[in-house]
Amino acid sequence: MLNEKVVQLLNQQVNNEFYSAYLYLDFSNYFGSKGLDGFAHWYKIQAQEERDHAMLFYQYLHNNGARVELEAIAKPDVPLDSPMGVLQAGLDHEEYVTSLIYQIYAAAQEEKDFRTAQFLDWFVKEQGEEEKNAQDLISKMELFGNDPRSLYLLNDELKTRVYAAPSLVL
Ligand code: MG
């Protein structure tokens, strides 16, 4: 049996990850409306990954005898005003998600819940990758975003992103 507080935080994280999916779908929506179909594609795949994350938390709870309480998913609340602003919001969001994962990790450690800590290890590493991906997009946009031809090539590069299922299997 998992500790009640840990269950509550894991349950919230199901919702947080679905919110991330919803937010990135809105990013995709924004870039699609601006004709940046490569950026739109990249964020649509990102949204798919976030749904996978939600399902990993969902499955972990079920594997440990806890029923998930599905809450309402909030409306994306990030103002989408410029491509660079959106990319920056993506990095801010990932840093926030990292803090959420750390919070659950800290609660698990406090309860000597080493099983949950081990489950979360994958997410700790994943968040490092997510922050790097978000930062890389910003760096590329800083370098190439002001020249239309370079932006066109960057948009083309982002079109090549392929969906990969998470390496964590429960
Ligand atoms: Mg995630």
Short mmCIF file of C-alpha atoms and ligand atoms in Angstrom, two decimals:
data_model
loop_
_atom_site.label_atom_id
_atom_site.label_comp_id
_atom_site.label_asym_id
_atom_site.label_seq_id
_atom_site.Cartn_x
_atom_site.Cartn_y
_atom_site.Cartn_z
CA MET A 1 0.00 0.00 0.00
CA LEU A 2 1.22 3.45 -0.86
CA ASN A 3 1.14 6.33 1.58
CA GLU A 4 -1.95 8.52 1.26
CA LYS A 5 -0.05 11.75 0.65
CA VAL A 6 2.12 10.11 -2.01
CA VAL A 7 -1.01 8.72 -3.71
CA GLN A 8 -2.56 12.19 -3.68
CA LEU A 9 0.51 13.75 -5.32
CA LEU A 10 0.78 10.97 -7.92
CA ASN A 11 -2.91 11.40 -8.67
CA GLN A 12 -2.43 15.15 -9.15
CA GLN A 13 0.45 14.39 -11.49
CA VAL A 14 -1.89 12.41 -13.78
CA ASN A 15 -3.81 15.66 -14.19
CA ASN A 16 -0.64 17.78 -14.49
CA GLU A 17 0.64 15.61 -17.33
CA PHE A 18 -2.69 15.76 -19.17
CA TYR A 19 -2.59 19.53 -18.69
CA SER A 20 0.90 19.55 -20.26
CA ALA A 21 -0.52 17.62 -23.23
CA TYR A 22 -3.34 20.15 -23.52
CA LEU A 23 -0.92 23.09 -23.26
CA TYR A 24 1.36 21.70 -25.96
CA LEU A 25 -1.60 20.96 -28.19
CA ASP A 26 -2.43 24.65 -27.86
CA PHE A 27 1.17 25.51 -28.79
CA SER A 28 0.74 23.29 -31.85
CA ASN A 29 -2.53 25.06 -32.55
CA TYR A 30 -0.77 28.45 -32.39
CA PHE A 31 2.13 27.47 -34.66
CA GLY A 32 -0.24 25.78 -37.12
CA SER A 33 -2.24 29.00 -37.39
CA LYS A 34 0.99 30.90 -38.16
CA GLY A 35 1.98 28.55 -40.99
CA LEU A 36 4.89 27.08 -38.99
CA ASP A 37 3.82 23.49 -39.60
CA GLY A 38 7.13 21.99 -38.43
CA PHE A 39 6.81 23.66 -35.02
CA ALA A 40 3.15 22.58 -34.93
CA HIS A 41 4.19 18.99 -35.67
CA TRP A 42 6.92 19.06 -33.00
CA TYR A 43 4.46 20.18 -30.33
CA LYS A 44 1.80 17.72 -31.42
CA ILE A 45 4.29 14.92 -30.77
CA GLN A 46 5.20 16.58 -27.48
CA ALA A 47 1.52 16.49 -26.52
CA GLN A 48 1.49 12.74 -27.32
CA GLU A 49 4.47 12.23 -25.01
CA GLU A 50 2.70 14.07 -22.20
CA ARG A 51 -0.33 11.80 -22.53
CA ASP A 52 2.08 8.87 -22.23
CA HIS A 53 3.47 10.40 -19.03
CA ALA A 54 -0.05 10.76 -17.62
CA MET A 55 -0.76 7.10 -18.41
CA LEU A 56 2.45 5.98 -16.69
CA PHE A 57 1.33 7.67 -13.45
CA TYR A 58 -2.15 6.22 -13.97
CA GLN A 59 -0.78 2.69 -14.46
CA TYR A 60 1.65 2.98 -11.54
CA LEU A 61 -1.23 3.88 -9.22
CA HIS A 62 -3.31 0.98 -10.51
CA ASN A 63 -0.39 -1.44 -10.19
CA ASN A 64 -0.21 -0.43 -6.55
CA GLY A 65 -3.85 -0.84 -5.68
CA ALA A 66 -4.85 2.81 -5.86
CA ARG A 67 -7.79 4.07 -7.87
CA VAL A 68 -7.20 7.24 -9.86
CA GLU A 69 -9.47 10.20 -9.44
CA LEU A 70 -9.74 11.97 -12.78
CA GLU A 71 -10.08 15.73 -12.32
CA ALA A 72 -11.02 18.44 -14.83
CA ILE A 73 -8.19 19.56 -17.09
CA ALA A 74 -7.71 23.32 -16.93
CA LYS A 75 -7.84 25.58 -19.98
CA PRO A 76 -4.30 26.40 -21.18
CA ASP A 77 -3.51 29.73 -19.55
CA VAL A 78 -0.33 30.76 -21.38
CA PRO A 79 -0.67 33.83 -23.63
CA LEU A 80 0.50 32.84 -27.12
CA ASP A 81 1.77 36.11 -28.56
CA SER A 82 4.96 35.33 -30.47
CA PRO A 83 6.88 32.20 -31.54
CA MET A 84 9.73 33.03 -29.16
CA GLY A 85 7.27 33.76 -26.32
CA VAL A 86 5.71 30.34 -26.80
CA LEU A 87 9.08 28.57 -26.78
CA GLN A 88 10.04 30.42 -23.59
CA ALA A 89 6.71 29.45 -22.02
CA GLY A 90 7.54 25.84 -22.93
CA LEU A 91 10.83 26.02 -21.01
CA ASP A 92 9.15 27.72 -18.02
CA HIS A 93 6.51 24.99 -18.00
CA GLU A 94 9.06 22.16 -18.05
CA GLU A 95 10.98 23.77 -15.17
CA TYR A 96 7.71 23.90 -13.26
CA VAL A 97 6.99 20.22 -14.03
CA THR A 98 10.47 19.32 -12.77
CA SER A 99 9.63 21.03 -9.48
CA LEU A 100 6.41 18.97 -9.27
CA ILE A 101 8.29 15.71 -9.83
CA TYR A 102 10.85 16.72 -7.17
CA GLN A 103 8.00 17.44 -4.77
CA ILE A 104 6.60 13.91 -5.19
CA TYR A 105 10.10 12.48 -4.91
CA ALA A 106 10.68 14.34 -1.64
CA ALA A 107 7.36 13.08 -0.23
CA ALA A 108 8.22 9.50 -1.27
CA GLN A 109 11.62 9.73 0.40
CA GLU A 110 10.10 11.15 3.54
CA GLU A 111 7.76 8.13 3.70
CA LYS A 112 10.61 5.74 2.88
CA ASP A 113 8.58 4.77 -0.19
CA PHE A 114 11.54 3.56 -2.22
CA ARG A 115 9.34 1.92 -4.84
CA THR A 116 7.80 5.25 -5.81
CA ALA A 117 11.21 6.94 -5.67
CA GLN A 118 12.54 4.32 -8.10
CA PHE A 119 9.52 4.80 -10.38
CA LEU A 120 10.17 8.56 -10.33
CA ASP A 121 13.86 8.16 -11.23
CA TRP A 122 12.83 7.79 -14.88
CA PHE A 123 10.90 11.06 -14.71
CA VAL A 124 13.80 12.90 -13.05
CA LYS A 125 15.98 11.95 -16.03
CA GLU A 126 13.16 12.66 -18.50
CA GLN A 127 12.73 16.18 -17.09
CA GLY A 128 16.42 16.85 -17.73
CA GLU A 129 15.82 15.93 -21.37
CA GLU A 130 12.61 17.97 -21.60
CA GLU A 131 14.34 21.09 -20.27
CA LYS A 132 17.22 20.58 -22.70
CA ASN A 133 14.84 20.14 -25.65
CA ALA A 134 12.97 23.32 -24.70
CA GLN A 135 16.24 25.23 -24.30
CA ASP A 136 17.57 23.93 -27.63
CA LEU A 137 14.47 25.22 -29.42
CA ILE A 138 15.03 28.67 -27.88
CA SER A 139 18.72 28.67 -28.85
CA LYS A 140 17.91 27.70 -32.45
CA MET A 141 15.21 30.34 -32.64
CA GLU A 142 17.66 32.96 -31.34
CA LEU A 143 20.18 31.95 -33.98
CA PHE A 144 17.88 31.46 -36.97
CA GLY A 145 14.48 32.95 -36.16
CA ASN A 146 15.12 36.43 -37.56
CA ASP A 147 16.06 35.28 -41.05
CA PRO A 148 13.06 33.94 -43.02
CA ARG A 149 15.10 31.42 -45.01
CA SER A 150 16.78 30.03 -41.89
CA LEU A 151 13.44 29.91 -40.10
CA TYR A 152 12.06 27.93 -43.05
CA LEU A 153 14.87 25.39 -42.68
CA LEU A 154 14.41 25.17 -38.91
CA ASN A 155 10.70 24.61 -39.45
CA ASP A 156 11.60 21.80 -41.88
CA GLU A 157 13.98 20.25 -39.35
CA LEU A 158 11.23 20.15 -36.70
CA LYS A 159 8.95 18.33 -39.17
CA THR A 160 11.23 15.30 -38.93
CA ARG A 161 10.52 14.60 -35.26
CA VAL A 162 9.22 11.04 -34.88
CA TYR A 163 7.01 9.86 -32.04
CA ALA A 164 8.71 7.38 -29.73
CA ALA A 165 6.88 5.57 -26.96
CA PRO A 166 8.39 6.09 -23.49
CA SER A 167 11.25 3.78 -22.60
CA LEU A 168 9.68 3.15 -19.19
CA VAL A 169 7.39 0.13 -19.23
CA LEU A 170 5.22 -0.72 -16.22
MG MG B 1 5.67 15.23 -18.86
#
